[in-house]
PDB file of C-alpha atoms in Angstrom:
ATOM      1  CA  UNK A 802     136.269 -79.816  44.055  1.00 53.00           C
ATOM      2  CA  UNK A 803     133.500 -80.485  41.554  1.00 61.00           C
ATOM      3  CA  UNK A 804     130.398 -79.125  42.544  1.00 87.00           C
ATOM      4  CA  UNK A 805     128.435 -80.812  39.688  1.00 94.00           C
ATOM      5  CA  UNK A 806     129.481 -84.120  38.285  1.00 95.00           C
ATOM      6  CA  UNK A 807     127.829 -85.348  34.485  1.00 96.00           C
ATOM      7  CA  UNK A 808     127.900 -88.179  32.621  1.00 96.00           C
ATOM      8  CA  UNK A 809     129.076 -88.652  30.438  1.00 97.00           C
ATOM      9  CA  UNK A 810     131.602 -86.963  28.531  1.00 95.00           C
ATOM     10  CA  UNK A 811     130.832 -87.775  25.239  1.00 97.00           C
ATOM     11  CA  UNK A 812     127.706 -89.762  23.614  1.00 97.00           C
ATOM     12  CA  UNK A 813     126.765 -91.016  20.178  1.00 98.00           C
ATOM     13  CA  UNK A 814     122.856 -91.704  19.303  1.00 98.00           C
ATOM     14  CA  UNK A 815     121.204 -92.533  16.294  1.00 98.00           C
ATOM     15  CA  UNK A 816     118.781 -90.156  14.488  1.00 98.00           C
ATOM     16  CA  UNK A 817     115.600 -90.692  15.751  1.00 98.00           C
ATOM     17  CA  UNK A 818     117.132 -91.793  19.557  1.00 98.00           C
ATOM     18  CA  UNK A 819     116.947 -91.024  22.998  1.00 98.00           C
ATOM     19  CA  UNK A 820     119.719 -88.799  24.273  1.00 98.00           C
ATOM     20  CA  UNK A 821     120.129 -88.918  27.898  1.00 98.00           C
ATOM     21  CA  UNK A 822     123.216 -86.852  30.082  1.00 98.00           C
ATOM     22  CA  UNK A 823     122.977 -86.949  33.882  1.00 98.00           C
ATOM     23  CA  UNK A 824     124.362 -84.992  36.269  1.00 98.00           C
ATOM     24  CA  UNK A 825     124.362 -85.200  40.287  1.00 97.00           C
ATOM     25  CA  UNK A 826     125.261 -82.010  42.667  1.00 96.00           C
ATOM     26  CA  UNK A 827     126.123 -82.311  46.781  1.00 93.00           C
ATOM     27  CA  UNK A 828     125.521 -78.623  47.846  1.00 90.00           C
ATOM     28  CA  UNK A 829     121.383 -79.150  49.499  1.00 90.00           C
ATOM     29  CA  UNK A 830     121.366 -74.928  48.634  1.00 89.00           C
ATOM     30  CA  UNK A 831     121.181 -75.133  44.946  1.00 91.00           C
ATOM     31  CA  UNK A 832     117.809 -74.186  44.025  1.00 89.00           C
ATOM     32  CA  UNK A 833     118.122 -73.132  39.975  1.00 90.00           C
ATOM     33  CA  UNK A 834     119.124 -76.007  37.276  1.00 93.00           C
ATOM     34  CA  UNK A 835     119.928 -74.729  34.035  1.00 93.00           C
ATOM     35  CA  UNK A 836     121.158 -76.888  31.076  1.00 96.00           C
ATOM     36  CA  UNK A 837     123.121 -75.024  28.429  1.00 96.00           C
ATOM     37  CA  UNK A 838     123.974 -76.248  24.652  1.00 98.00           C
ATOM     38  CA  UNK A 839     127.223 -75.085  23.049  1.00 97.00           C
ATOM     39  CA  UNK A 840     128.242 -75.306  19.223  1.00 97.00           C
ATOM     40  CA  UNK A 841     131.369 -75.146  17.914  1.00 93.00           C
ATOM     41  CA  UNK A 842     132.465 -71.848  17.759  1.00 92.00           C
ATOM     42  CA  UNK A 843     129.935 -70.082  19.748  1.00 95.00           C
ATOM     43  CA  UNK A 844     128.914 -69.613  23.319  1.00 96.00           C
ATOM     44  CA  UNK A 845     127.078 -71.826  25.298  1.00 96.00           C
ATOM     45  CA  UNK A 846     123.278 -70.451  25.160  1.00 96.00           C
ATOM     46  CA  UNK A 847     120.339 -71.632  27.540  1.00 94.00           C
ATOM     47  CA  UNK A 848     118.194 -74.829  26.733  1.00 96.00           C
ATOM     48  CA  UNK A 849     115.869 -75.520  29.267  1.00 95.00           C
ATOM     49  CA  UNK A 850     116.001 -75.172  33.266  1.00 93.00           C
ATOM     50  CA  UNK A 851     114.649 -76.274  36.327  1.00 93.00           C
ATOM     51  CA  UNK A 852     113.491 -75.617  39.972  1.00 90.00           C
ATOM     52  CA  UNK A 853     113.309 -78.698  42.744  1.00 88.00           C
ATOM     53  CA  UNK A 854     109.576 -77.921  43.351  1.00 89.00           C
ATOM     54  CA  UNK A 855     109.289 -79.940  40.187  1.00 91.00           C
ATOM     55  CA  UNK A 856     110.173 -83.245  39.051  1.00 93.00           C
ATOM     56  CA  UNK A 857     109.787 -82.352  35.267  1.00 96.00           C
ATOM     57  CA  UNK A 858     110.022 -79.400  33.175  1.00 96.00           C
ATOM     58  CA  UNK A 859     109.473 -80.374  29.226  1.00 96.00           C
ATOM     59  CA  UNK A 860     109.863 -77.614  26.317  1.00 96.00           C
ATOM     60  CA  UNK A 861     109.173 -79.742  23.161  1.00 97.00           C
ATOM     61  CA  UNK A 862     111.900 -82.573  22.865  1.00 98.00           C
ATOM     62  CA  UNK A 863     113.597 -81.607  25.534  1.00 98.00           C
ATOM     63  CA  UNK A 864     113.245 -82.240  29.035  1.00 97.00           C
ATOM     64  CA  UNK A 865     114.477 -82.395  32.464  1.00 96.00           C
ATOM     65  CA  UNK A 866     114.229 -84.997  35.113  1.00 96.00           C
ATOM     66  CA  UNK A 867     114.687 -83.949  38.641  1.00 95.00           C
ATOM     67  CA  UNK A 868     115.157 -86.309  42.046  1.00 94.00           C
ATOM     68  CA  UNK A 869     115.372 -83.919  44.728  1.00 93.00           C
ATOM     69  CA  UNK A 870     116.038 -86.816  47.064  1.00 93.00           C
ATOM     70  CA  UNK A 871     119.036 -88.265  45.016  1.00 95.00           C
ATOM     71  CA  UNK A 872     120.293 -84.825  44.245  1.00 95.00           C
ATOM     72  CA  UNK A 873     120.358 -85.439  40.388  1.00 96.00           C
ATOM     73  CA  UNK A 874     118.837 -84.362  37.754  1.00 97.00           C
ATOM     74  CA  UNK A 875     119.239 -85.249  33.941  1.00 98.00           C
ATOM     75  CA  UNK A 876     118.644 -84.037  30.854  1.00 98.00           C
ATOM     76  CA  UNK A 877     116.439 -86.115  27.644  1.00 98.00           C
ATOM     77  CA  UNK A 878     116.341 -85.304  24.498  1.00 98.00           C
ATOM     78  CA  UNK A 879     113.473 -87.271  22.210  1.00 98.00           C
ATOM     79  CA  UNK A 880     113.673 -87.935  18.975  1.00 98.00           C
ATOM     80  CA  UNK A 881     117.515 -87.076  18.187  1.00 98.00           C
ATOM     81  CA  UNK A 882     118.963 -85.053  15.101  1.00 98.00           C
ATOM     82  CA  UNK A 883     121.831 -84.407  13.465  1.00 97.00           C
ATOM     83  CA  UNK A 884     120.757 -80.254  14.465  1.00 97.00           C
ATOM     84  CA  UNK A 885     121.338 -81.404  18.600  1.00 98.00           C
ATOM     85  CA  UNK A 886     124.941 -82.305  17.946  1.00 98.00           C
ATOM     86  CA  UNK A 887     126.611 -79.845  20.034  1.00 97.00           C
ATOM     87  CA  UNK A 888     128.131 -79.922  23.983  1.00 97.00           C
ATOM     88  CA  UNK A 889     125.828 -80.129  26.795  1.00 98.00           C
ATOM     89  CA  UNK A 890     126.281 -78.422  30.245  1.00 97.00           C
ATOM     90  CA  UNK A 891     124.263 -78.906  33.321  1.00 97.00           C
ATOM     91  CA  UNK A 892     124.568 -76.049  35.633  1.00 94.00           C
ATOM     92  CA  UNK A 893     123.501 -75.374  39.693  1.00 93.00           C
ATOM     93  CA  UNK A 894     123.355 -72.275  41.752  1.00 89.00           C
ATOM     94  CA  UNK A 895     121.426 -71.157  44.677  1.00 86.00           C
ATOM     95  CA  UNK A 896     119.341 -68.036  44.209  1.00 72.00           C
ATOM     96  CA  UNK A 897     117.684 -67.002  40.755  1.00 64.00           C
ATOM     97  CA  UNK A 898     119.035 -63.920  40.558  1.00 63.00           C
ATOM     98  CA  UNK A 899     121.950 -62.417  38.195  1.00 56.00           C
ATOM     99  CA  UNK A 900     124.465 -62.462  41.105  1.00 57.00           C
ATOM    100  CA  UNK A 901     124.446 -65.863  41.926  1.00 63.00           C
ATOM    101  CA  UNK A 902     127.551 -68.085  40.697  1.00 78.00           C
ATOM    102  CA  UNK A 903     126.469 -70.540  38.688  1.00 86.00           C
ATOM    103  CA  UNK A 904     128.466 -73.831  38.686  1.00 89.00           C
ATOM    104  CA  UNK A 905     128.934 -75.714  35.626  1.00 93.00           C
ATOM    105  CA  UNK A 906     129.301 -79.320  35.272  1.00 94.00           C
ATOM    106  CA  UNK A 907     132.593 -80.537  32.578  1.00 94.00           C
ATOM    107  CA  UNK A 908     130.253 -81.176  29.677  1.00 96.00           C
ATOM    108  CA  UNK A 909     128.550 -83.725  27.395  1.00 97.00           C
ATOM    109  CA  UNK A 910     129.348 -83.846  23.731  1.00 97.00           C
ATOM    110  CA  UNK A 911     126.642 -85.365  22.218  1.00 98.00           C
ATOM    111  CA  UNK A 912     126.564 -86.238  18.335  1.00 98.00           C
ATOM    112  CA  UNK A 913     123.575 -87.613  16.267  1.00 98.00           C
ATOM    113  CA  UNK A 914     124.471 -90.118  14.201  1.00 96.00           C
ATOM    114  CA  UNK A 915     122.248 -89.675  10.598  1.00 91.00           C
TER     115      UNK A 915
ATOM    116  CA  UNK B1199     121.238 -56.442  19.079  1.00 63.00           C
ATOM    117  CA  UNK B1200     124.792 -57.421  19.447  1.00 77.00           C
ATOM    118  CA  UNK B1201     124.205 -58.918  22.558  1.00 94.00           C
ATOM    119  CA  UNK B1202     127.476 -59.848  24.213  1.00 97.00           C
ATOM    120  CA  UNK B1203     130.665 -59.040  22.092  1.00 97.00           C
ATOM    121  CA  UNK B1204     134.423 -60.380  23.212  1.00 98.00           C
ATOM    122  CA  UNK B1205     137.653 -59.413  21.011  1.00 97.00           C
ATOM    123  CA  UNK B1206     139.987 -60.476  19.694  1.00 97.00           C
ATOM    124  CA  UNK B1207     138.229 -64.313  18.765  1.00 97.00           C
ATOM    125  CA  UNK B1208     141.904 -65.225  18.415  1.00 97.00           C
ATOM    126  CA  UNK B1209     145.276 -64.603  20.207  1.00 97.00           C
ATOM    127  CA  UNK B1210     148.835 -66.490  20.541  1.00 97.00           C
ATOM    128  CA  UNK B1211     150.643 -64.842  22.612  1.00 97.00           C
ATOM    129  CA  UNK B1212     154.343 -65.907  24.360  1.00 97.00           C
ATOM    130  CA  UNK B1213     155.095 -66.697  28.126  1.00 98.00           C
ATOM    131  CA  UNK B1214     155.512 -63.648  30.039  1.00 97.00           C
ATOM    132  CA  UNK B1215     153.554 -61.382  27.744  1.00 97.00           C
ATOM    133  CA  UNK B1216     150.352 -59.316  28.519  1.00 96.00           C
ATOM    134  CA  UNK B1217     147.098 -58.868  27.111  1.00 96.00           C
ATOM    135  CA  UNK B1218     143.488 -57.732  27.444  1.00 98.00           C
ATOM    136  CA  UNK B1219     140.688 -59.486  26.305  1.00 98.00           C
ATOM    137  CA  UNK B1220     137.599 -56.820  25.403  1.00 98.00           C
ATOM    138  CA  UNK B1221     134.017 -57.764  26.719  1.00 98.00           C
ATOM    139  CA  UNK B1222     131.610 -55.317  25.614  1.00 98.00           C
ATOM    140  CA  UNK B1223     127.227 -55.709  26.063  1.00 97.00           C
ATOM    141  CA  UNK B1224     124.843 -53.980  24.933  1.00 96.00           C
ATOM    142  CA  UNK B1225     121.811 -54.962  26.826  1.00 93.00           C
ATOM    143  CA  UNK B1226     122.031 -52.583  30.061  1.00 93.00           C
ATOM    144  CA  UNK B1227     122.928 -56.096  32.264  1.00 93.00           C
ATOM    145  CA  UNK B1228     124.805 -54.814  35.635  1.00 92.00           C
ATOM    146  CA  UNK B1229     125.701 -58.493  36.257  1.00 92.00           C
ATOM    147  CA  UNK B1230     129.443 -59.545  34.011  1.00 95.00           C
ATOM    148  CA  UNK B1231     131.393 -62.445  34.365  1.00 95.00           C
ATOM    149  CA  UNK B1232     134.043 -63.974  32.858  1.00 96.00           C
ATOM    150  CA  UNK B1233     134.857 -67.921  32.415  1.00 96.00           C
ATOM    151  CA  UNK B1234     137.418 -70.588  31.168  1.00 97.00           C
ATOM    152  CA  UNK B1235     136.497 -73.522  29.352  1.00 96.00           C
ATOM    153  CA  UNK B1236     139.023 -76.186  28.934  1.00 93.00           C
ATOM    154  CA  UNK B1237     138.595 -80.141  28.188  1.00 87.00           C
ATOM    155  CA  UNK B1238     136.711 -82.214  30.250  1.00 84.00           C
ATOM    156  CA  UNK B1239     136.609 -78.964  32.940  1.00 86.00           C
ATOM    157  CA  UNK B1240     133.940 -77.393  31.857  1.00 89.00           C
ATOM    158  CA  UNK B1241     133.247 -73.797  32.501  1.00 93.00           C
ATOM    159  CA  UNK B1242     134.699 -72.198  35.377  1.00 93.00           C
ATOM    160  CA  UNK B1243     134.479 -68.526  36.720  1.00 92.00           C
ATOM    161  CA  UNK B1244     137.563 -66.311  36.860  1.00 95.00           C
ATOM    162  CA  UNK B1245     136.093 -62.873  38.288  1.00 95.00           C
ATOM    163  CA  UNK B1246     132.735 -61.610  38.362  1.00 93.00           C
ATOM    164  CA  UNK B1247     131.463 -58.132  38.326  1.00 94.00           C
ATOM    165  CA  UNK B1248     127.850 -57.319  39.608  1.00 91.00           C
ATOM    166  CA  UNK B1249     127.663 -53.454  38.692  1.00 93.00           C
ATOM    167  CA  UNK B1250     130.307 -50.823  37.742  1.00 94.00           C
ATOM    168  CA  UNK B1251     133.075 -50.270  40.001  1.00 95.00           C
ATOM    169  CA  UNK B1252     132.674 -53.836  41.842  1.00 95.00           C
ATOM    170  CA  UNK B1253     134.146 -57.230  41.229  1.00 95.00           C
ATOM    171  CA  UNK B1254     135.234 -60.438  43.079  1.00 93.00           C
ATOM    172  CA  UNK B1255     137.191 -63.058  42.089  1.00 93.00           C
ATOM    173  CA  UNK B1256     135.384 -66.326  41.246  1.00 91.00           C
ATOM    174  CA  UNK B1257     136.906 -69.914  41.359  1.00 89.00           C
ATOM    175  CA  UNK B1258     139.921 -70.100  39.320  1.00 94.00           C
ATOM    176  CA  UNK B1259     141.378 -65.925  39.447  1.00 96.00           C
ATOM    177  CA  UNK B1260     144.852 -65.993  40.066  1.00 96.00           C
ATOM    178  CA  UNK B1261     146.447 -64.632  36.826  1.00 96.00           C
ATOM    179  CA  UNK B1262     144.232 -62.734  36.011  1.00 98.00           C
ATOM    180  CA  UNK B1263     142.561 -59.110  36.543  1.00 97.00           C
ATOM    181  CA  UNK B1264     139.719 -57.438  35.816  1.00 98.00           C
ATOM    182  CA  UNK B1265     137.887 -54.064  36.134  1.00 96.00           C
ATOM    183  CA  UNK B1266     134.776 -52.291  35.517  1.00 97.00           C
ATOM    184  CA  UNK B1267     134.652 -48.939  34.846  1.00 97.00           C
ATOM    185  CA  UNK B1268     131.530 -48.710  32.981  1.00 97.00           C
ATOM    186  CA  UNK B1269     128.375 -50.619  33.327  1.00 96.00           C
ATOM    187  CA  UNK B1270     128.836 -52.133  29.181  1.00 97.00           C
ATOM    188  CA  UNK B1271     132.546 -53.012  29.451  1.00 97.00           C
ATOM    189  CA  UNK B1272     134.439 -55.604  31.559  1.00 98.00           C
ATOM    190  CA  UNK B1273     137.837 -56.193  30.441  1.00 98.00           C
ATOM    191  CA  UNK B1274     139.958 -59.109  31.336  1.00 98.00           C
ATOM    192  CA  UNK B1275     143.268 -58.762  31.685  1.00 98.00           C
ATOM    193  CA  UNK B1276     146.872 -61.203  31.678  1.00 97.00           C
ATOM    194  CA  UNK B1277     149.637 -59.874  33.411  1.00 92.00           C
ATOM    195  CA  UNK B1278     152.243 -61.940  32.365  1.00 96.00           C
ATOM    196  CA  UNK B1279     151.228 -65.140  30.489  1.00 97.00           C
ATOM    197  CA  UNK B1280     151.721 -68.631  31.423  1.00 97.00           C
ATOM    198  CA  UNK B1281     150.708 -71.757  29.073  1.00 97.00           C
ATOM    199  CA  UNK B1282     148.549 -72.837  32.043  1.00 96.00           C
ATOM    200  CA  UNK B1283     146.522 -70.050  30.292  1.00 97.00           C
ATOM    201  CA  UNK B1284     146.134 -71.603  27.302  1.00 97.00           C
ATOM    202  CA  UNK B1285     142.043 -71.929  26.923  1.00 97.00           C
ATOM    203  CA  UNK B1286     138.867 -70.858  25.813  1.00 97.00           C
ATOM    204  CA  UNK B1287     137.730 -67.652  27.329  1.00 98.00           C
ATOM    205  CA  UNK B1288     133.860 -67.019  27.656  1.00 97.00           C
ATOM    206  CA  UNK B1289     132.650 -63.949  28.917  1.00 97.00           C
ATOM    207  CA  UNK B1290     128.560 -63.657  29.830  1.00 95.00           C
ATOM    208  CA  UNK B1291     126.293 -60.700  31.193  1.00 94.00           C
ATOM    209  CA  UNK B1292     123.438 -60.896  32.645  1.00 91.00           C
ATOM    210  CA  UNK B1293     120.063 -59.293  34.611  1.00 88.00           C
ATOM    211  CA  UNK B1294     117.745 -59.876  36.848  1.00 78.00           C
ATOM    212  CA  UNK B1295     116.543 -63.266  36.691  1.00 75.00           C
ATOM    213  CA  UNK B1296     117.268 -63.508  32.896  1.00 80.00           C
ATOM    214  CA  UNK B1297     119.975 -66.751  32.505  1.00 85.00           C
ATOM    215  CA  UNK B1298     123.528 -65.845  31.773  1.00 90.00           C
ATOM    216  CA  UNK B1299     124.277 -64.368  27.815  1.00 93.00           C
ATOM    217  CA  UNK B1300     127.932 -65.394  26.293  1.00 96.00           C
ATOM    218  CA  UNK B1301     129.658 -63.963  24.011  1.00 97.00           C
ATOM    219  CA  UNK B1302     131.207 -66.130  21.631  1.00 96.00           C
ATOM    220  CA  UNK B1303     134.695 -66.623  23.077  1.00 97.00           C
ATOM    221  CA  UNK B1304     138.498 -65.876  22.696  1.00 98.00           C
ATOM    222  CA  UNK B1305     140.473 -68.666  21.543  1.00 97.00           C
ATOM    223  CA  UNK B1306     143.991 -67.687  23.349  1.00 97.00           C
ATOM    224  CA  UNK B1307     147.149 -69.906  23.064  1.00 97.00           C
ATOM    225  CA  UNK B1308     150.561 -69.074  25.211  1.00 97.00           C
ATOM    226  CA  UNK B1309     153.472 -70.949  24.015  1.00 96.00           C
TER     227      UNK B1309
END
């Protein structure tokens, strides 16, 4: 079963756009969001993460929304460029530390149309 | 720092053949873990290891086996290779409450 669920699988934007990828989770423990971007060729490397005793973490064009209640949380990236092209994976687990299994959702690739 | 290194990047291999895929880190992490990533599937865990001489399988395992003998190195291994196993392999270390480092994959293909 899929633990995390995003949407959607692939997305186009124009330079200069909005990118938004959402993702939903059912297990109440999770307590650590992480969003991880991927280029081709490389592993995926962290972007930006959460905790639920926010509803918004921002790190320059990039931030994430959070709705504890709705169990979803979703990622926005202002301002689009060609540079963000590259797969986008939400991520859950409960507990910060190194041992917990982190749960991946099935990806976003997201290209920025010049 | 090399970070998180994984040999060979490529491999074809054909059914019923064995292999090892190298993970090597540099950065002292006692956490290792190794992943899949296949189309519209994301990333999902294989076997974990969270210090030398322990490891537990993670969500998708069968087919596959790993040890760790030293606190740097966590080899994956293929017994007998099925195209099933045809993917992406990702393997990522990490510490503490640092987030997960990945290495930059292994392309393997079983025909």
């Amino acid at each position: 079963q899929q633990q995390v669920k995003q949407s959607p699988q692939s997305l186009i934007v124009q330079k200069g756009g909005i990118s938004i990828i959402n993702c939903a989770y059912e297990n109440t423990a999770f307590d650590y969001f992480p969003w991880y971007q991927q280029f081709p060729g490389k592993g995926p490397a962290l972007l930006i993460a959460i905790r639920p005793d926010v509803s918004e973490k921002k790190e320059g064009r990039f931030t994430i929304s959070f709705n504890k209640s709705a169990k979803q949380f979703s990622l926005h990236i202002m301002d689009s460029q060609p540079g963000d092209s590259a797969t986008y994976f939400c991520a859950a687990s409960s507990g910060y530390s190194s041992a917990s299994k982190i749960i991946f959702g099935s990806g976003t690739r997201l290209s920025i149309r010049p | 720092n090399a970070g998180v290194t994984q040999t060979p990047k490529f491999q074809v291999l054909k059914t019923g053949q064995s292999m090892t895929l190298q993970c090597a880190q540099d950065m002292n992490h006692e956490y290792m873990s190794w992943y899949r990533q296949d189309p519209g599937m994301g990333l999902r865990l294989i076997h974990y290891s969270v210090g030398a001489g322990i490891t537990d399988q993670g969500e998708v395992p069968n087919g596959y086996n790993v040890s760790r003998s030293t606190t740097e190195d966590f080899p994956l291994r293929l017994l007998s290779a099925a195209p099933s196993q045809t993917s992406v392999y990702f393997c990522a270390s990490t510490s503490g409450n640092s987030p997960l480092h990945f290495g930059n994959g292994t392309r393997l293909t079983v025909t």
